[in-house]
Coordinates of C-alpha atoms in Angstrom, one line a residue:
M1 CA 23.4 61.3 56.9
K2 CA 25.7 58.5 55.6
L3 CA 27.1 59.2 52.2
R4 CA 25.7 56.2 50.4
A5 CA 22.3 56.8 51.9
L6 CA 22.6 60.5 50.8
F7 CA 23.4 59.3 47.3
V8 CA 20.4 57.0 47.2
A9 CA 18.1 59.6 48.6
M10 CA 19.2 62.1 46.0
L11 CA 18.8 59.6 43.2
F12 CA 15.2 59.0 43.9
S13 CA 14.1 62.4 45.3
T14 CA 15.6 65.0 43.0
P15 CA 13.0 67.8 43.0
V16 CA 11.3 69.0 39.8
S17 CA 13.3 72.3 40.0
A18 CA 16.4 70.3 39.2
Q19 CA 15.1 69.1 35.9
T20 CA 17.3 69.9 32.9
D21 CA 16.6 72.5 30.2
P22 CA 15.7 70.0 27.5
S23 CA 13.1 68.3 29.8
T24 CA 11.8 71.7 31.0
A25 CA 11.3 72.8 27.3
A26 CA 9.5 69.6 26.4
L27 CA 7.2 69.8 29.5
S28 CA 6.5 73.4 28.7
A29 CA 5.5 72.3 25.1
A30 CA 3.2 69.6 26.6
Q31 CA 1.5 72.4 28.6
M32 CA 1.1 74.4 25.4
L33 CA -0.7 71.5 23.8
E34 CA -2.9 71.0 26.8
Q35 CA -3.9 74.6 26.7
A36 CA -4.6 74.3 23.0
S37 CA -6.9 71.3 23.8
V38 CA -8.8 73.5 26.2
A39 CA -9.1 76.3 23.7
L40 CA -10.5 73.8 21.1
I41 CA -13.3 72.9 23.5
E42 CA -14.0 76.6 24.3
A43 CA -14.0 77.5 20.5
D44 CA -17.4 75.9 20.0
N45 CA -19.0 78.6 22.2
A46 CA -16.9 81.5 20.9
R47 CA -18.7 84.4 19.3
D48 CA -16.3 84.4 16.4
R49 CA -15.6 80.7 15.9
V50 CA -13.4 81.3 12.9
R51 CA -11.0 83.4 14.8
A52 CA -11.1 81.2 17.9
L53 CA -10.4 78.1 15.8
T54 CA -7.6 79.8 13.9
E55 CA -5.9 80.8 17.1
T56 CA -6.4 77.2 18.4
I57 CA -4.7 75.8 15.3
Q58 CA -1.8 78.2 15.7
A59 CA -1.5 77.3 19.3
Y60 CA -1.4 73.6 18.4
E61 CA 1.2 74.3 15.7
A62 CA 3.4 76.2 18.1
G63 CA 3.1 73.5 20.8
L64 CA 3.9 70.7 18.3
T65 CA 6.9 72.7 17.0
A66 CA 8.1 73.2 20.6
M67 CA 7.5 69.6 21.4
R68 CA 9.6 68.5 18.5
A69 CA 12.5 70.8 19.5
G70 CA 12.2 69.8 23.2
L71 CA 12.3 66.0 22.4
R72 CA 15.2 66.4 20.0
S73 CA 17.2 68.2 22.7
A74 CA 16.1 65.7 25.3
A75 CA 17.2 62.7 23.2
T76 CA 20.5 64.3 22.4
R77 CA 21.2 65.1 26.1
E78 CA 20.1 61.6 27.2
A79 CA 22.5 60.0 24.7
Q80 CA 25.3 62.3 25.9
L81 CA 24.8 61.5 29.6
T82 CA 24.5 57.8 28.9
A83 CA 27.8 57.8 27.0
E84 CA 29.5 59.8 29.8
L85 CA 28.2 57.4 32.5
R86 CA 29.4 54.4 30.5
A87 CA 32.8 55.9 30.1
R88 CA 32.9 56.4 33.9
E89 CA 31.7 52.9 34.9
K90 CA 35.0 52.0 36.6
E91 CA 35.1 55.3 38.5
I92 CA 31.5 54.9 39.5
A93 CA 32.0 51.4 40.7
Q94 CA 35.0 52.5 42.9
L95 CA 32.9 55.4 44.3
L96 CA 30.1 53.1 45.2
G97 CA 32.5 50.6 46.8
V98 CA 34.0 53.3 49.0
L99 CA 30.6 54.5 50.0
Q100 CA 29.5 50.9 50.8
T101 CA 32.6 50.5 53.0
I102 CA 32.1 53.7 54.9
E103 CA 28.4 52.9 55.4
T104 CA 29.0 49.3 56.6
T105 CA 32.1 49.9 58.8
A106 CA 31.3 50.5 62.5
P107 CA 32.4 54.0 63.6
P108 CA 34.7 52.8 66.5
V109 CA 36.5 50.3 64.2
L110 CA 36.7 53.0 61.5
M111 CA 38.5 55.4 63.8
L112 CA 41.0 52.9 65.3
H113 CA 44.6 53.0 64.0
P114 CA 47.5 50.5 64.7
T115 CA 49.8 53.3 65.7
G116 CA 47.6 54.4 68.5
P117 CA 45.7 57.7 69.2
L118 CA 47.9 59.9 67.1
G119 CA 47.5 57.7 64.1
S120 CA 43.7 57.5 64.7
A121 CA 43.6 61.3 64.8
R122 CA 45.6 61.6 61.6
A123 CA 43.3 59.1 59.9
G124 CA 40.3 61.0 61.1
M125 CA 41.6 64.2 59.6
M126 CA 42.3 62.5 56.3
L127 CA 38.8 61.0 56.3
S128 CA 37.2 64.4 57.0
E129 CA 39.1 65.8 54.0
V130 CA 38.1 62.9 51.7
T131 CA 34.4 62.9 52.8
P132 CA 33.4 66.2 51.1
A133 CA 35.0 65.1 47.9
L134 CA 33.1 61.8 48.1
N135 CA 29.9 63.7 48.9
A136 CA 30.4 65.9 45.9
S137 CA 31.0 63.0 43.6
A138 CA 27.9 61.2 44.9
Q139 CA 25.8 64.3 44.4
A140 CA 27.1 64.8 40.8
L141 CA 26.5 61.1 40.0
A142 CA 23.0 61.2 41.5
H143 CA 22.2 64.3 39.5
D144 CA 23.3 62.7 36.2
L145 CA 21.4 59.5 36.9
Q146 CA 18.3 61.4 37.8
E147 CA 18.6 63.5 34.7
V148 CA 18.8 60.4 32.5
Q149 CA 15.8 58.9 34.2
T150 CA 13.8 62.1 33.8
L151 CA 14.7 62.4 30.1
R152 CA 13.8 58.7 29.4
Q153 CA 10.5 59.0 31.2
L154 CA 9.8 62.2 29.2
Q155 CA 10.5 60.5 25.9
Q156 CA 8.4 57.5 26.8
S157 CA 5.3 59.6 27.7
A158 CA 5.8 61.9 24.6
S159 CA 4.0 59.6 22.2
E160 CA 0.7 60.0 24.0
T161 CA 1.0 63.7 24.2
L162 CA 1.9 64.0 20.5
T163 CA -1.0 61.8 19.5
E164 CA -3.4 63.9 21.4
G165 CA -1.9 67.1 19.9
L166 CA -2.0 65.8 16.3
T167 CA -5.6 64.6 16.8
G168 CA -6.6 67.9 18.3
V169 CA -5.1 70.0 15.5
Q170 CA -6.8 67.9 12.8
T171 CA -10.1 68.2 14.6
A172 CA -9.6 72.0 14.8
R173 CA -8.9 72.2 11.0
T174 CA -12.1 70.3 10.2
K175 CA -14.1 72.5 12.4
L176 CA -12.5 75.6 10.9
S177 CA -13.5 74.5 7.4
T178 CA -17.1 74.1 8.5
A179 CA -17.1 77.5 10.4
I180 CA -15.7 79.3 7.4
A181 CA -18.4 77.7 5.1
D182 CA -21.1 78.8 7.5
R183 CA -19.8 82.4 7.8
T184 CA -22.1 85.1 6.4
D185 CA -21.1 88.2 8.3
L186 CA -18.2 89.4 6.1
P187 CA -18.7 92.5 3.9
R188 CA -18.1 92.2 0.1
R189 CA -16.7 94.7 -2.3
F190 CA -17.8 92.8 -5.3
V191 CA -19.3 89.5 -6.5
E192 CA -17.2 87.3 -8.8
D193 CA -18.5 86.3 -12.2
P194 CA -17.1 82.7 -12.7
V195 CA -17.4 82.9 -16.5
R196 CA -15.4 86.1 -16.7
T197 CA -12.8 84.5 -14.3
A198 CA -12.5 81.4 -16.5
I199 CA -12.0 83.6 -19.6
L200 CA -9.3 85.6 -17.8
I201 CA -7.5 82.4 -16.7
S202 CA -7.6 80.9 -20.1
S203 CA -6.4 84.1 -21.9
T204 CA -3.3 84.8 -19.6
E205 CA 0.0 83.0 -19.4
T206 CA 1.6 84.9 -16.5
L207 CA 0.7 86.1 -13.1
E208 CA 1.3 89.7 -14.3
G209 CA -1.2 89.2 -17.0
F210 CA -3.8 87.7 -14.7
A211 CA -3.3 90.4 -12.0
S212 CA -3.7 93.2 -14.6
G213 CA -7.2 91.8 -15.5
L214 CA -8.5 91.3 -12.0
S215 CA -11.0 94.2 -12.4
E216 CA -12.7 92.2 -15.1
I217 CA -13.9 89.3 -13.1
S218 CA -16.6 91.0 -11.1
E219 CA -20.3 91.0 -12.0
G220 CA -20.6 94.7 -11.5
E221 CA -18.6 97.6 -10.1
I222 CA -16.0 97.0 -7.4
A223 CA -16.6 99.2 -4.4
E224 CA -13.9 101.7 -3.7
T225 CA -11.9 101.5 -0.5
N226 CA -9.6 103.9 1.3
A227 CA -7.7 101.2 3.2
D228 CA -4.1 102.1 3.9
I229 CA -1.4 99.9 5.5
S230 CA 1.6 102.0 4.6
D231 CA 2.3 102.6 8.3
Q232 CA 2.9 98.8 8.7
K233 CA 5.5 98.6 5.9
G234 CA 8.4 96.4 6.8
R235 CA 6.7 95.1 10.0
I236 CA 4.0 92.8 8.7
A237 CA 4.2 89.3 10.0
M238 CA 4.6 86.4 7.7
P239 CA 1.3 84.6 6.8
A240 CA 2.5 81.2 8.2
Q241 CA 5.0 79.7 10.6
G242 CA 8.1 78.7 8.7
V243 CA 11.6 79.3 7.7
L244 CA 12.7 81.7 4.9
L245 CA 14.3 79.5 2.2
H246 CA 14.8 81.9 -0.7
R247 CA 14.8 85.6 -0.9
A248 CA 13.6 87.6 -3.9
G249 CA 15.9 87.1 -6.9
E250 CA 17.7 84.1 -5.4
T251 CA 17.9 80.9 -7.6
D252 CA 15.8 78.1 -6.2
A253 CA 16.4 74.3 -6.4
A254 CA 15.0 74.3 -10.0
G255 CA 17.4 77.0 -11.1
I256 CA 14.6 79.6 -11.4
K257 CA 14.8 83.1 -10.1
R258 CA 11.5 84.6 -8.9
P259 CA 10.6 88.1 -7.6
G260 CA 9.0 86.7 -4.5
V261 CA 10.3 84.8 -1.4
V262 CA 9.8 81.1 -0.5
L263 CA 8.8 80.1 3.0
G264 CA 9.4 76.5 4.1
T265 CA 6.4 75.3 6.3
R266 CA 5.4 72.1 7.9
P267 CA 2.7 70.0 6.2
R268 CA -0.9 71.3 6.8
A269 CA 0.3 74.6 8.2
I270 CA -2.4 77.3 8.4
V271 CA -1.9 80.4 6.3
T272 CA -3.6 83.6 7.4
S273 CA -4.1 87.1 6.1
P274 CA -1.4 89.2 7.6
T275 CA -3.6 92.4 7.4
A276 CA -7.2 93.3 6.7
A277 CA -7.7 92.8 3.0
T278 CA -10.0 92.1 0.1
I279 CA -9.8 88.6 -1.5
R280 CA -9.3 89.5 -5.2
Y281 CA -8.9 85.9 -6.2
R282 CA -8.6 82.4 -4.8
G283 CA -8.2 79.1 -6.6
P284 CA -5.9 77.4 -9.1
L285 CA -3.8 79.4 -11.5
L286 CA -1.3 78.5 -14.2
N287 CA 1.5 76.4 -12.7
L288 CA 1.3 78.1 -9.3
G289 CA -1.2 75.6 -7.8
N290 CA -3.8 77.0 -5.5
L291 CA -3.2 80.6 -4.6
V292 CA -4.8 83.5 -2.9
I293 CA -4.5 87.1 -4.0
L294 CA -5.2 89.7 -1.3
E295 CA -5.5 93.4 -1.7
P296 CA -4.8 95.2 1.5
Q297 CA -4.9 98.6 -0.1
P298 CA -5.6 99.9 -3.6
G299 CA -2.8 99.0 -6.0
L300 CA -1.1 96.6 -3.6
L301 CA -1.4 92.8 -3.9
F302 CA -0.2 90.0 -1.7
V303 CA 0.1 86.7 -3.6
F304 CA 0.3 83.4 -1.6
S305 CA 0.7 80.3 -3.8
G306 CA 1.3 76.6 -3.1
L307 CA -1.7 76.0 -0.9
Q308 CA -3.7 72.8 -0.9
E309 CA -7.0 74.3 0.4
V310 CA -8.1 77.8 0.0
Y311 CA -10.7 79.6 2.2
G312 CA -13.1 82.5 1.7
N313 CA -14.9 83.9 -1.3
T314 CA -13.6 86.3 -3.9
G315 CA -14.8 89.8 -3.2
Q316 CA -14.9 89.4 0.6
V317 CA -13.2 91.9 2.9
I318 CA -11.5 89.9 5.7
P319 CA -10.0 91.1 8.9
E320 CA -6.3 90.5 9.9
G321 CA -5.6 87.0 11.0
T322 CA -8.3 85.4 8.9
P323 CA -7.4 82.0 7.6
V324 CA -7.0 81.9 3.8
G325 CA -5.8 78.3 3.4
L326 CA -3.8 75.2 4.5
M327 CA -0.5 74.0 3.1
P328 CA -0.4 70.5 1.5
G329 CA 1.3 67.4 2.7
E330 CA 0.6 64.6 5.1
T331 CA 0.9 64.9 8.9
P332 CA 4.0 62.9 9.9
E333 CA 3.7 59.7 11.9
I334 CA 4.6 59.8 15.6
G335 CA 7.7 57.8 15.0
A336 CA 9.0 60.4 12.5
I337 CA 8.3 63.2 14.9
L338 CA 10.1 61.4 17.7
S339 CA 13.1 60.6 15.5
T340 CA 16.3 62.5 16.2
S341 CA 17.4 62.4 12.6
S342 CA 16.3 66.0 12.1
D343 CA 18.9 68.5 13.0
G344 CA 16.5 71.4 13.7
T345 CA 17.5 73.4 10.7
G346 CA 14.1 73.2 9.1
T347 CA 14.4 69.9 7.2
D348 CA 11.0 68.9 8.5
R349 CA 9.4 71.9 6.8
S350 CA 8.8 70.1 3.6
E351 CA 6.2 72.4 2.0
T352 CA 6.9 75.7 0.3
L353 CA 4.7 78.8 0.3
Y354 CA 5.6 81.3 -2.4
I355 CA 5.0 84.9 -1.5
E356 CA 5.0 87.7 -4.1
V357 CA 4.1 91.4 -3.6
R358 CA 2.9 93.5 -6.5
Q359 CA 2.5 97.2 -6.4
D360 CA 0.8 98.9 -9.3
N361 CA 1.2 95.5 -11.0
S362 CA 5.0 95.4 -10.7
P363 CA 6.7 93.0 -8.3
V364 CA 8.5 94.5 -5.3
D365 CA 10.7 92.8 -2.8
P366 CA 8.4 91.2 -0.2
E367 CA 10.9 92.0 2.5
S368 CA 10.1 95.7 2.0
W369 CA 6.7 94.9 3.5
F370 CA 7.1 91.7 5.5
R371 CA 9.2 91.1 8.6
T372 CA 11.4 88.2 7.7
S373 CA 14.2 86.2 9.2
K374 CA 16.5 83.6 7.6
D375 CA 16.1 81.5 10.7
G376 CA 12.3 81.6 10.6

């Protein structure tokens, strides 16, 4: 095959297997979003719609996160390759000129040399040595150009994929709220007395004071439980996808030290119960905003605050993975998601979930119970 023809063929027929890592990552993310879309349709017929919709939302969140990362890498790689190709314009022009000459020159003329047969032989030997180098250069150039083309096509089609994903996750959230409101199959350890709860809220000024009076907000006796999660200590997953921003005792942006940890999440992220637990309280409290207090075992409380919406009813016993709320914030526009201004360090996780663990009504380091990572 003539070299220039080879170059052109490679340019327009590079197989999918030759795609770059950034494009592969973004295409994989698109498949995740497609699978989440299928799961959303199937969730309507699931026996446990709450669990099915929760898993669907988590799948959407994972797919959107992966899509953001993939597009960021693709845009960065495309810019890098474009800059490299521009810097090599003269070299590329010379290469194409040589390939054009070799392609258009008739073989007999190409092999003739003024000094006769010996000169022709030497010229042929030189050409045979140069040809592999030209071939390698043509292949490298074709690969780079194909990569740029693939990355650009990927970014152009990403808008539609992201739109479908964002629409799907919002639909799943709406359906989840309805499914939770319709749920009647969860056991209850007690029934909340709203008057007693209001009195407790108005008479306490600290989370500690409120937690110490939780036994007073029920209409009657609180059923005993022998639940025990001590074997999970240190291995419990975080209640939401996010990045650990502050550890216990670290000073936050407001100069305040708290006994809990702060998790940075994306807007509207779902928060789930990391273990089976009793909802001891859910709603607004003090300056903590909306919060949920879970009791996975007697004397142990998990406090999650900073939510916009809270799910479930006080007194219910919920299984592991049950949604307990959604984070606040507005879903970003497509343009903001496609922007490469984010550096991938978590700056797009604009919402903060505060997590406090109380044992026998004293705060303990959440990392003694939860599996955490500074990198999220």
